[in-house]
CSV table of N, CA and C in Angstrom, one decimal:
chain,number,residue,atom,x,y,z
A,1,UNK,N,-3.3,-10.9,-51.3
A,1,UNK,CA,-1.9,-10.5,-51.5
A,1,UNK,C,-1.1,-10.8,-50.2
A,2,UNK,N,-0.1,-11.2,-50.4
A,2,UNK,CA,1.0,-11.3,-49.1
A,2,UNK,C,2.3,-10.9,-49.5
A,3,UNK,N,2.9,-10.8,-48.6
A,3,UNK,CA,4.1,-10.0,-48.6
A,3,UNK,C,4.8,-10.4,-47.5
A,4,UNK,N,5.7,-11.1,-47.3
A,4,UNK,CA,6.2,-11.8,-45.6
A,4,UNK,C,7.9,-12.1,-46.3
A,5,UNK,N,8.6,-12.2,-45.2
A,5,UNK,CA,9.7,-12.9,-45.1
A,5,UNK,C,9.3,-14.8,-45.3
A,6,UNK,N,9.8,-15.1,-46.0
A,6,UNK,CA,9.7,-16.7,-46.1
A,6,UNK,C,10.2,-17.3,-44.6
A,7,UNK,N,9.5,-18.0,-43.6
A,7,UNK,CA,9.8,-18.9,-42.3
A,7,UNK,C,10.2,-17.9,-41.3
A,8,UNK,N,9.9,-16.6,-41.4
A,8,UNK,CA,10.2,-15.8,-40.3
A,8,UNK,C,8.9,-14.8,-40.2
A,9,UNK,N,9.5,-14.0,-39.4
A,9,UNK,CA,8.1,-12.4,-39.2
A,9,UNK,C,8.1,-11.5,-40.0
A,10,UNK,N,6.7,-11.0,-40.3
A,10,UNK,CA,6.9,-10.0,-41.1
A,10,UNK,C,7.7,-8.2,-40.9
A,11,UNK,N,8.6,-8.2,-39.9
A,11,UNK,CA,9.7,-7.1,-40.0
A,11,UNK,C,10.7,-7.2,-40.8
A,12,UNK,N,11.2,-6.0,-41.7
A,12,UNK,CA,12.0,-6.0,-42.3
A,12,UNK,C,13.5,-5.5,-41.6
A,13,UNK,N,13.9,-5.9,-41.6
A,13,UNK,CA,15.4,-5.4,-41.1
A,13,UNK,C,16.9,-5.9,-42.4
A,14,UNK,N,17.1,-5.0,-42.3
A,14,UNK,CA,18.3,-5.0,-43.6
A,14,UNK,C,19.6,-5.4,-43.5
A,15,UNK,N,20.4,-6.0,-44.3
A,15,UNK,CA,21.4,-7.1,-44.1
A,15,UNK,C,22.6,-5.5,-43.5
A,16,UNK,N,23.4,-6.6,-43.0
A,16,UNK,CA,24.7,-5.3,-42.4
A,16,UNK,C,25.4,-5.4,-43.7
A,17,UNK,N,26.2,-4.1,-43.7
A,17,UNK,CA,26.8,-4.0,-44.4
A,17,UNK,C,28.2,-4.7,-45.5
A,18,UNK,N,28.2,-5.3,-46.6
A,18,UNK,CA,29.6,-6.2,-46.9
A,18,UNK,C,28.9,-7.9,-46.5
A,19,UNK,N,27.6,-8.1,-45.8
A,19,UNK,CA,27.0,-9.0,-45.6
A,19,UNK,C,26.3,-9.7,-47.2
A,20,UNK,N,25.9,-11.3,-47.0
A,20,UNK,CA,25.5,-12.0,-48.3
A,20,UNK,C,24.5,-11.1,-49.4
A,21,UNK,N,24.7,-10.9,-50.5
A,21,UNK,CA,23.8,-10.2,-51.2
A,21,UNK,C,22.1,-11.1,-51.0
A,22,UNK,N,21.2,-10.2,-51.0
A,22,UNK,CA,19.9,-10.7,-51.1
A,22,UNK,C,18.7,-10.7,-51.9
A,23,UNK,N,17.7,-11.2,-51.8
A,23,UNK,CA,16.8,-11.3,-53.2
A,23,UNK,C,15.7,-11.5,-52.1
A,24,UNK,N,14.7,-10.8,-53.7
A,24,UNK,CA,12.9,-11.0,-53.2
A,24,UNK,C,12.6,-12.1,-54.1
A,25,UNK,N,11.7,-12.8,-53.4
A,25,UNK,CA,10.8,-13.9,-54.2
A,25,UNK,C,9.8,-13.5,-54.6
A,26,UNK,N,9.2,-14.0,-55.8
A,26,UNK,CA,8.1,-13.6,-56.1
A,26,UNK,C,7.3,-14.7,-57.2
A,27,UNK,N,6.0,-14.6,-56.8
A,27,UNK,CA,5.0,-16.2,-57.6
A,27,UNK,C,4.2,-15.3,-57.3
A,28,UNK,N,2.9,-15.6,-58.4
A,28,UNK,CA,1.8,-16.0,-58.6
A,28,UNK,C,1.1,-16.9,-58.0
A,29,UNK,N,0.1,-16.7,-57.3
A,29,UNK,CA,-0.5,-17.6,-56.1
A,29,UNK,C,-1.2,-18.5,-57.0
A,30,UNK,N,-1.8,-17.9,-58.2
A,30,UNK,CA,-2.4,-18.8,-59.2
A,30,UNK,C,-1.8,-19.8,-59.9
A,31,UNK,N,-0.4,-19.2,-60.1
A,31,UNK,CA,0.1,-20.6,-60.8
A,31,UNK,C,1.1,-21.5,-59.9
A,32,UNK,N,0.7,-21.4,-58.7
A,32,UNK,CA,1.8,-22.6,-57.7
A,32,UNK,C,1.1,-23.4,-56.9
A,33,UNK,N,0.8,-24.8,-57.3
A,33,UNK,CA,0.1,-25.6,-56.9
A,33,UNK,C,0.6,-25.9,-55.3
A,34,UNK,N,1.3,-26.2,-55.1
A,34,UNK,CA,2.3,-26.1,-53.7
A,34,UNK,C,2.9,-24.9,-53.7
A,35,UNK,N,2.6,-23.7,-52.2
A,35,UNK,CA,3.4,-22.7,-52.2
A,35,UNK,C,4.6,-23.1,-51.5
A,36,UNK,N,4.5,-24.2,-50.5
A,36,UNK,CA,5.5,-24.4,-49.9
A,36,UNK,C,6.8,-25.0,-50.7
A,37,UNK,N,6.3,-26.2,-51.5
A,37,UNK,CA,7.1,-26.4,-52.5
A,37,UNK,C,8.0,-25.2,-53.2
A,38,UNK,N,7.3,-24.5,-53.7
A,38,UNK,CA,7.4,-23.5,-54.5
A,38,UNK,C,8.3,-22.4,-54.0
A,39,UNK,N,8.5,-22.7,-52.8
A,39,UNK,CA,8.9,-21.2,-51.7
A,39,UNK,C,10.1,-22.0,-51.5
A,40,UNK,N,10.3,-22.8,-51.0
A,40,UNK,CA,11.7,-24.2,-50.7
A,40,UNK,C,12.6,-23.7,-52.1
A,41,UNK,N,11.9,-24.3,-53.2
A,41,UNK,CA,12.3,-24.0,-54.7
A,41,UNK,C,13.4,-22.2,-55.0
A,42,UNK,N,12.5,-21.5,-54.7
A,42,UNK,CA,13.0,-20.2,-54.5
A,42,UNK,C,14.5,-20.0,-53.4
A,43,UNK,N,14.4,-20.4,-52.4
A,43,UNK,CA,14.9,-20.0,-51.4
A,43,UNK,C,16.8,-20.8,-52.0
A,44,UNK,N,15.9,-22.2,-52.4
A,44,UNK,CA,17.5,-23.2,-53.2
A,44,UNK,C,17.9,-22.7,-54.5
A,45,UNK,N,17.1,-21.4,-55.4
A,45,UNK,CA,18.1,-21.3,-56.4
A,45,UNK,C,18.4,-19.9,-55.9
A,46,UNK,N,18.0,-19.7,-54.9
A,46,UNK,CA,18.7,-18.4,-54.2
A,46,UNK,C,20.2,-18.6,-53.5
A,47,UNK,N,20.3,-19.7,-52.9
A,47,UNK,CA,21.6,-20.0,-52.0
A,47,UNK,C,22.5,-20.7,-53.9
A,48,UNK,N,22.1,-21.2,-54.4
A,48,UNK,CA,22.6,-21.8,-55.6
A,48,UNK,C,23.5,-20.6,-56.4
A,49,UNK,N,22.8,-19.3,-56.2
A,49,UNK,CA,23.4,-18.3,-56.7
A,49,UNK,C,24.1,-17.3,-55.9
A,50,UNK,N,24.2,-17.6,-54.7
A,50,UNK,CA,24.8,-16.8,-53.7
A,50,UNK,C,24.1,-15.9,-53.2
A,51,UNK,N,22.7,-15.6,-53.1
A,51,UNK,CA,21.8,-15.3,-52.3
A,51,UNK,C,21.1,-15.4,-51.6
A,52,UNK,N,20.4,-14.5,-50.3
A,52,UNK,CA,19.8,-15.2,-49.4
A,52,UNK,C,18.2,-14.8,-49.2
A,53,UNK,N,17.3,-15.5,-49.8
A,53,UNK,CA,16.3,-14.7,-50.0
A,53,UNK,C,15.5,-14.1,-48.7
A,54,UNK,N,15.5,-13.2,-48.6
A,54,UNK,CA,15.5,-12.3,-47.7
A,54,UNK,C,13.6,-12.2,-47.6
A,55,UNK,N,12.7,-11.8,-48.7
A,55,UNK,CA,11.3,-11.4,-48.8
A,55,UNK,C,10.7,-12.1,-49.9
A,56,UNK,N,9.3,-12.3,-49.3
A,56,UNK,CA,8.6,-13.4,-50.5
A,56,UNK,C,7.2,-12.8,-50.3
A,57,UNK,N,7.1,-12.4,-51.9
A,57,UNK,CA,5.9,-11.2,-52.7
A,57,UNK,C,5.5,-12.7,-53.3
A,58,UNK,N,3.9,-12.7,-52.8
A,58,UNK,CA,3.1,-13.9,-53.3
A,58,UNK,C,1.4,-12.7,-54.1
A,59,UNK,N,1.1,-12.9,-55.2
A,59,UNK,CA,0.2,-11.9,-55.8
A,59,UNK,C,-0.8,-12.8,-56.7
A,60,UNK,N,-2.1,-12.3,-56.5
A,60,UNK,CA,-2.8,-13.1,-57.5
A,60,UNK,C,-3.0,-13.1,-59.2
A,61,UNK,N,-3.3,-13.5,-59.7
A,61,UNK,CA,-3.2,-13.1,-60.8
A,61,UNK,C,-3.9,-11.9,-61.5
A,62,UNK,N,-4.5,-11.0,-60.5
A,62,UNK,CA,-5.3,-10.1,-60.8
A,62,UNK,C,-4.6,-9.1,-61.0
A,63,UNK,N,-4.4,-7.7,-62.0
A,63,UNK,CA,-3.5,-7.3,-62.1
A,63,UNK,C,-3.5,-6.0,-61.1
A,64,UNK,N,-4.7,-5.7,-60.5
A,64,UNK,CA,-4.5,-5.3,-59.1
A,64,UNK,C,-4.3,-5.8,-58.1
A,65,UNK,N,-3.6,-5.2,-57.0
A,65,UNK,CA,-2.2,-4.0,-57.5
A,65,UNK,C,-1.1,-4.4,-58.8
A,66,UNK,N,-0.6,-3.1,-59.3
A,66,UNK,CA,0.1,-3.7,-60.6
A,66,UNK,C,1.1,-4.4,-59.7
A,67,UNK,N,1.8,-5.9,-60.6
A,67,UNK,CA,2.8,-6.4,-59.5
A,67,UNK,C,4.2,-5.8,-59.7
A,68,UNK,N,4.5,-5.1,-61.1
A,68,UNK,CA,5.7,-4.6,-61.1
A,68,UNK,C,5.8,-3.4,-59.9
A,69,UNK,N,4.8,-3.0,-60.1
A,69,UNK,CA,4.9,-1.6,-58.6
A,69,UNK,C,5.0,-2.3,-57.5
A,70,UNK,N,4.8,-2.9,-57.5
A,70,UNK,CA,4.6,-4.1,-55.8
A,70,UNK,C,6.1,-4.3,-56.0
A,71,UNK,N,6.4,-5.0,-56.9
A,71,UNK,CA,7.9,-5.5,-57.3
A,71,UNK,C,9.0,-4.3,-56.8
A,72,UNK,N,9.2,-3.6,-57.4
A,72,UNK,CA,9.6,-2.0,-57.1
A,72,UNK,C,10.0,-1.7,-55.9
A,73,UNK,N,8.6,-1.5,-55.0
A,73,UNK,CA,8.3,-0.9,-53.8
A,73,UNK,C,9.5,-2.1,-53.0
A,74,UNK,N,9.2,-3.5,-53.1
A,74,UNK,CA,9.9,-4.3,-52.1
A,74,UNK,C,11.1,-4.1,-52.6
A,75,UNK,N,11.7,-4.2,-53.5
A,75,UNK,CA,13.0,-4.0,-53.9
A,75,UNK,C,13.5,-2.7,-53.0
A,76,UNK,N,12.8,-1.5,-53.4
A,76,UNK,CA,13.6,-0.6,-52.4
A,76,UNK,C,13.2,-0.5,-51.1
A,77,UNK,N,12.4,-1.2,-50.5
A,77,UNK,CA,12.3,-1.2,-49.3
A,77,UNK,C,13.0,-2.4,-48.4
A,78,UNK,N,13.2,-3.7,-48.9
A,78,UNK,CA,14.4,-4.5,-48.5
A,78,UNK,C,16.0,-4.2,-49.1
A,79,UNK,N,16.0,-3.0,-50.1
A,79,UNK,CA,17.4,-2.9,-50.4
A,79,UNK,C,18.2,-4.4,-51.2
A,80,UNK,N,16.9,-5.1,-51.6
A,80,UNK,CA,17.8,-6.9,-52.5
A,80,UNK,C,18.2,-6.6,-53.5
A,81,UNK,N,19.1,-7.3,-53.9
A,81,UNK,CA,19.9,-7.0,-55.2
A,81,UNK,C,19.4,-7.8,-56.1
A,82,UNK,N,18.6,-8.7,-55.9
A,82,UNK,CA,17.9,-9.9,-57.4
A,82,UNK,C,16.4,-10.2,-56.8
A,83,UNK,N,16.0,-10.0,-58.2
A,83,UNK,CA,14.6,-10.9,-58.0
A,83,UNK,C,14.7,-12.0,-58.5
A,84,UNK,N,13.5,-13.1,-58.0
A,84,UNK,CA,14.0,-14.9,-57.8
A,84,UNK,C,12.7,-14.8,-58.4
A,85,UNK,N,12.2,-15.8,-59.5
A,85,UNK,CA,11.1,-16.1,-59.9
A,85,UNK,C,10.8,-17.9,-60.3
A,86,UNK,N,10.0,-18.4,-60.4
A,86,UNK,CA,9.7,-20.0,-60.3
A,86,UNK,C,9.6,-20.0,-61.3
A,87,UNK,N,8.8,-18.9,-62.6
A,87,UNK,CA,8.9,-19.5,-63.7
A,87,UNK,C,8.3,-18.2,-64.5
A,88,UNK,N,9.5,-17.5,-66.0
A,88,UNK,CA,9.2,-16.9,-66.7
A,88,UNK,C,7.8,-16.2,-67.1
A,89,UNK,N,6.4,-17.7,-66.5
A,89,UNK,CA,5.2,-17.2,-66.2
A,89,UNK,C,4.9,-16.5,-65.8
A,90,UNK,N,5.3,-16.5,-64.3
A,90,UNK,CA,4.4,-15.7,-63.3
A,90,UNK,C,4.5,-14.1,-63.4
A,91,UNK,N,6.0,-13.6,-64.6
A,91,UNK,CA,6.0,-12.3,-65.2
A,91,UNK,C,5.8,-12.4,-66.2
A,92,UNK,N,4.7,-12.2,-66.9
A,92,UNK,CA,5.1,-12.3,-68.5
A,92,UNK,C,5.1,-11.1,-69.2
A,93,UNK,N,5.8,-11.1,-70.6
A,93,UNK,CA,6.0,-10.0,-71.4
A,93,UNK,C,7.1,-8.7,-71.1
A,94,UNK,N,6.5,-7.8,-71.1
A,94,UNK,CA,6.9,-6.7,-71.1
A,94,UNK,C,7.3,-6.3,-69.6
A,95,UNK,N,6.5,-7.5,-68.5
A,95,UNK,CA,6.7,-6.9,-66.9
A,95,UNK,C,7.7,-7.6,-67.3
A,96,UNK,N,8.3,-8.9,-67.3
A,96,UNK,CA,9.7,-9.6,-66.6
A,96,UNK,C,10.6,-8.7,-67.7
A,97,UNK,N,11.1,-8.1,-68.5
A,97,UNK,CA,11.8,-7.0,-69.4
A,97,UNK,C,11.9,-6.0,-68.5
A,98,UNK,N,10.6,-5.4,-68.2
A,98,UNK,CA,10.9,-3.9,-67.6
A,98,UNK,C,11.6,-3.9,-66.0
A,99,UNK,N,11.1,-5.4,-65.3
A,99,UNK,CA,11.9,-5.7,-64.3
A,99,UNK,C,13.7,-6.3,-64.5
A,100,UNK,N,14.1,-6.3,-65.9
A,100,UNK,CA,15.4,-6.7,-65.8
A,100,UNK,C,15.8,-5.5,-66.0
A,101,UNK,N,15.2,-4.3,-66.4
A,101,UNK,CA,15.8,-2.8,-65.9
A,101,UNK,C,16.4,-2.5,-64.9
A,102,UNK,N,15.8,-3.3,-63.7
A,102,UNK,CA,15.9,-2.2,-62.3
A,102,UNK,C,16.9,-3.3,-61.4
A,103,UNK,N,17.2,-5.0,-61.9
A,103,UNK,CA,17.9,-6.0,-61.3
A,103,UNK,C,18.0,-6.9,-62.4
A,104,UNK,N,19.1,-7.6,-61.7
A,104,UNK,CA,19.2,-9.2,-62.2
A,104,UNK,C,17.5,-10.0,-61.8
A,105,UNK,N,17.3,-10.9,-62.6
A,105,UNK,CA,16.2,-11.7,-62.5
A,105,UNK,C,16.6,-13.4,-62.4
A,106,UNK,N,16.2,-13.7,-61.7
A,106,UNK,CA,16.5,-15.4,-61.7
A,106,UNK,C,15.3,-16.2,-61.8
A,107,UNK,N,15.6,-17.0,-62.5
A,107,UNK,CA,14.8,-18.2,-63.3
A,107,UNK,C,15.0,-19.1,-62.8
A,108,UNK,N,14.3,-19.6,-61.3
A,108,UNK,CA,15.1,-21.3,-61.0
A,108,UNK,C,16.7,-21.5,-61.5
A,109,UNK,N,17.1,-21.9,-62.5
A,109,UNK,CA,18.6,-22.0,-62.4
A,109,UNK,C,18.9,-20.9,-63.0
A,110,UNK,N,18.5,-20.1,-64.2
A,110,UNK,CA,19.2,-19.5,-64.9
A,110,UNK,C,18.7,-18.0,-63.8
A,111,UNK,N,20.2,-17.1,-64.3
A,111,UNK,CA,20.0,-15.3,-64.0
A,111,UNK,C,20.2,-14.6,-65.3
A,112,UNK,N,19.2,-14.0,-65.5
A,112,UNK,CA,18.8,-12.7,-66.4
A,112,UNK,C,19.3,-11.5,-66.1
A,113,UNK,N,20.9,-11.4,-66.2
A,113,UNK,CA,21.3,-10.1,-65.9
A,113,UNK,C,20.1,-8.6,-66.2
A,114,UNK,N,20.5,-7.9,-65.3
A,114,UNK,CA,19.6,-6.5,-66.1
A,114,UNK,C,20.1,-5.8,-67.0
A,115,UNK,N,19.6,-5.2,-68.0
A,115,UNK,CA,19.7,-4.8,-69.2
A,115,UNK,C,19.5,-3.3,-69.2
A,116,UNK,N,20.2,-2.2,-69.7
A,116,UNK,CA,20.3,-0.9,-70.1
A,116,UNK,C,19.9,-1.1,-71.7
A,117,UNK,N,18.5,-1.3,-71.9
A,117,UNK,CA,18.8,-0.9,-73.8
A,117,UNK,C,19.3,-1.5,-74.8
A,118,UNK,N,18.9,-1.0,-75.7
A,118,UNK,CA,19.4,-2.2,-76.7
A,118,UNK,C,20.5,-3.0,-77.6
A,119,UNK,N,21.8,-2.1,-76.9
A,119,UNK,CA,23.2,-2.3,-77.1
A,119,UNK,C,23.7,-3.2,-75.5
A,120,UNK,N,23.1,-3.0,-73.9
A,120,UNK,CA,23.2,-4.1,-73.4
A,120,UNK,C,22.6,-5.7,-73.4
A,121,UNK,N,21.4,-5.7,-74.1
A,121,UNK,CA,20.8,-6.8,-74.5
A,121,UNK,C,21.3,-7.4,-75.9
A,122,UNK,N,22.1,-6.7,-76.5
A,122,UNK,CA,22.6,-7.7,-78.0
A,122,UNK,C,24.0,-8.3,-77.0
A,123,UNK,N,24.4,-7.6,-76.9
A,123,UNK,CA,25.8,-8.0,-75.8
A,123,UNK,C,25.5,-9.0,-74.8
A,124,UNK,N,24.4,-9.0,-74.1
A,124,UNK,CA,24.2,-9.9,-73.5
A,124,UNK,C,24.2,-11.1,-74.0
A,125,UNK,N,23.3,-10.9,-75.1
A,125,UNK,CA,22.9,-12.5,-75.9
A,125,UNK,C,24.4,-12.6,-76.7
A,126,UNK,N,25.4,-12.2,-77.2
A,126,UNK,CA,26.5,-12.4,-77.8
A,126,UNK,C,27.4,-12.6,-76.7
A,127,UNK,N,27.3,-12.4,-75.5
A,127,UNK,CA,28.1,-13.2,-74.3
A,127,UNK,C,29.5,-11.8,-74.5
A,128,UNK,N,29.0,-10.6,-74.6
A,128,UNK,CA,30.0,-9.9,-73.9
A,128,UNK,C,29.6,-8.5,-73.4
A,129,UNK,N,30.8,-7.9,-72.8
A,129,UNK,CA,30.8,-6.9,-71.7
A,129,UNK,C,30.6,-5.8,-72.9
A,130,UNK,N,29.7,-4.9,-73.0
A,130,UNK,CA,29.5,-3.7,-74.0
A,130,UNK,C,31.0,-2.6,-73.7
A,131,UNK,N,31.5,-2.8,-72.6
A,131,UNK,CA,32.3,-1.4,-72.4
A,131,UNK,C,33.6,-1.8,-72.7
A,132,UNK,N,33.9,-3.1,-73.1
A,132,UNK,CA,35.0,-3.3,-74.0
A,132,UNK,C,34.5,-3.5,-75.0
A,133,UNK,N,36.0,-3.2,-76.0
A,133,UNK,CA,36.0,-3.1,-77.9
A,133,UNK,C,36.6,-4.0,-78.3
């Protein structure tokens, strides 16, 4: 397992305040034939969306440690507002769901807003805002 800042050291220090919003990266070591590729990849649909990806969570496919708790833990310990993923794989099922609870999720191009339940997710897929009638 690794855990590092992408091209920098591993200290975390946190954006100033009113500064670019940020995102963790995150892949499966097992499914990325190139990390470097893979991590370049991340970093461009991060600036594509106005993010700067700040931390990059690389995990094997083993499901020790669970990676949503790994997921979690970095989230509130870098304070990022999105998680960046290569591909709907490297979460599957029920983890990339329970992680659009806690953030926005990004898919190479596409973002998977996060979801409150099951009157935010019909709204979502019908392309509107629940708190207007």
């Amino acid at each position: 397992m690794t855990d590092h800042e992408p091209g920098g050291d591993t200290n975390v220090s946190l954006p100033a305040p009113g500064g670019q919003p940020t995102a963790i990266g995150y892949l499966r070591t097992d499914l990325c034939g190139h990390r470097g590729f893979t991590t370049a990849r991340l970093r461009l649909a991060a600036l594509a969306h106005g993010y700067r990806l700040r931390w990059l969570v690389e995990l094997p496919a083993d499901p020790r440690p669970d990676h949503l708790t790994t997921l979690r833990a970095t989230l509130d310990r870098t304070g990022a507002d999105a998680v960046i993923v290569a591909a709907t794989t490297h979460l599957p099922g029920r983890q990339l769901r329970a992680l659009r609870t806690l953030t926005p999720v990004i898919v190479d191009a596409t973002v998977l807003p996060e979801t409150h339940g099951l009157l935010a997710r019909l709204c979502s897929l019908l392309g509107r805002d629940p708190l207007q009638r």
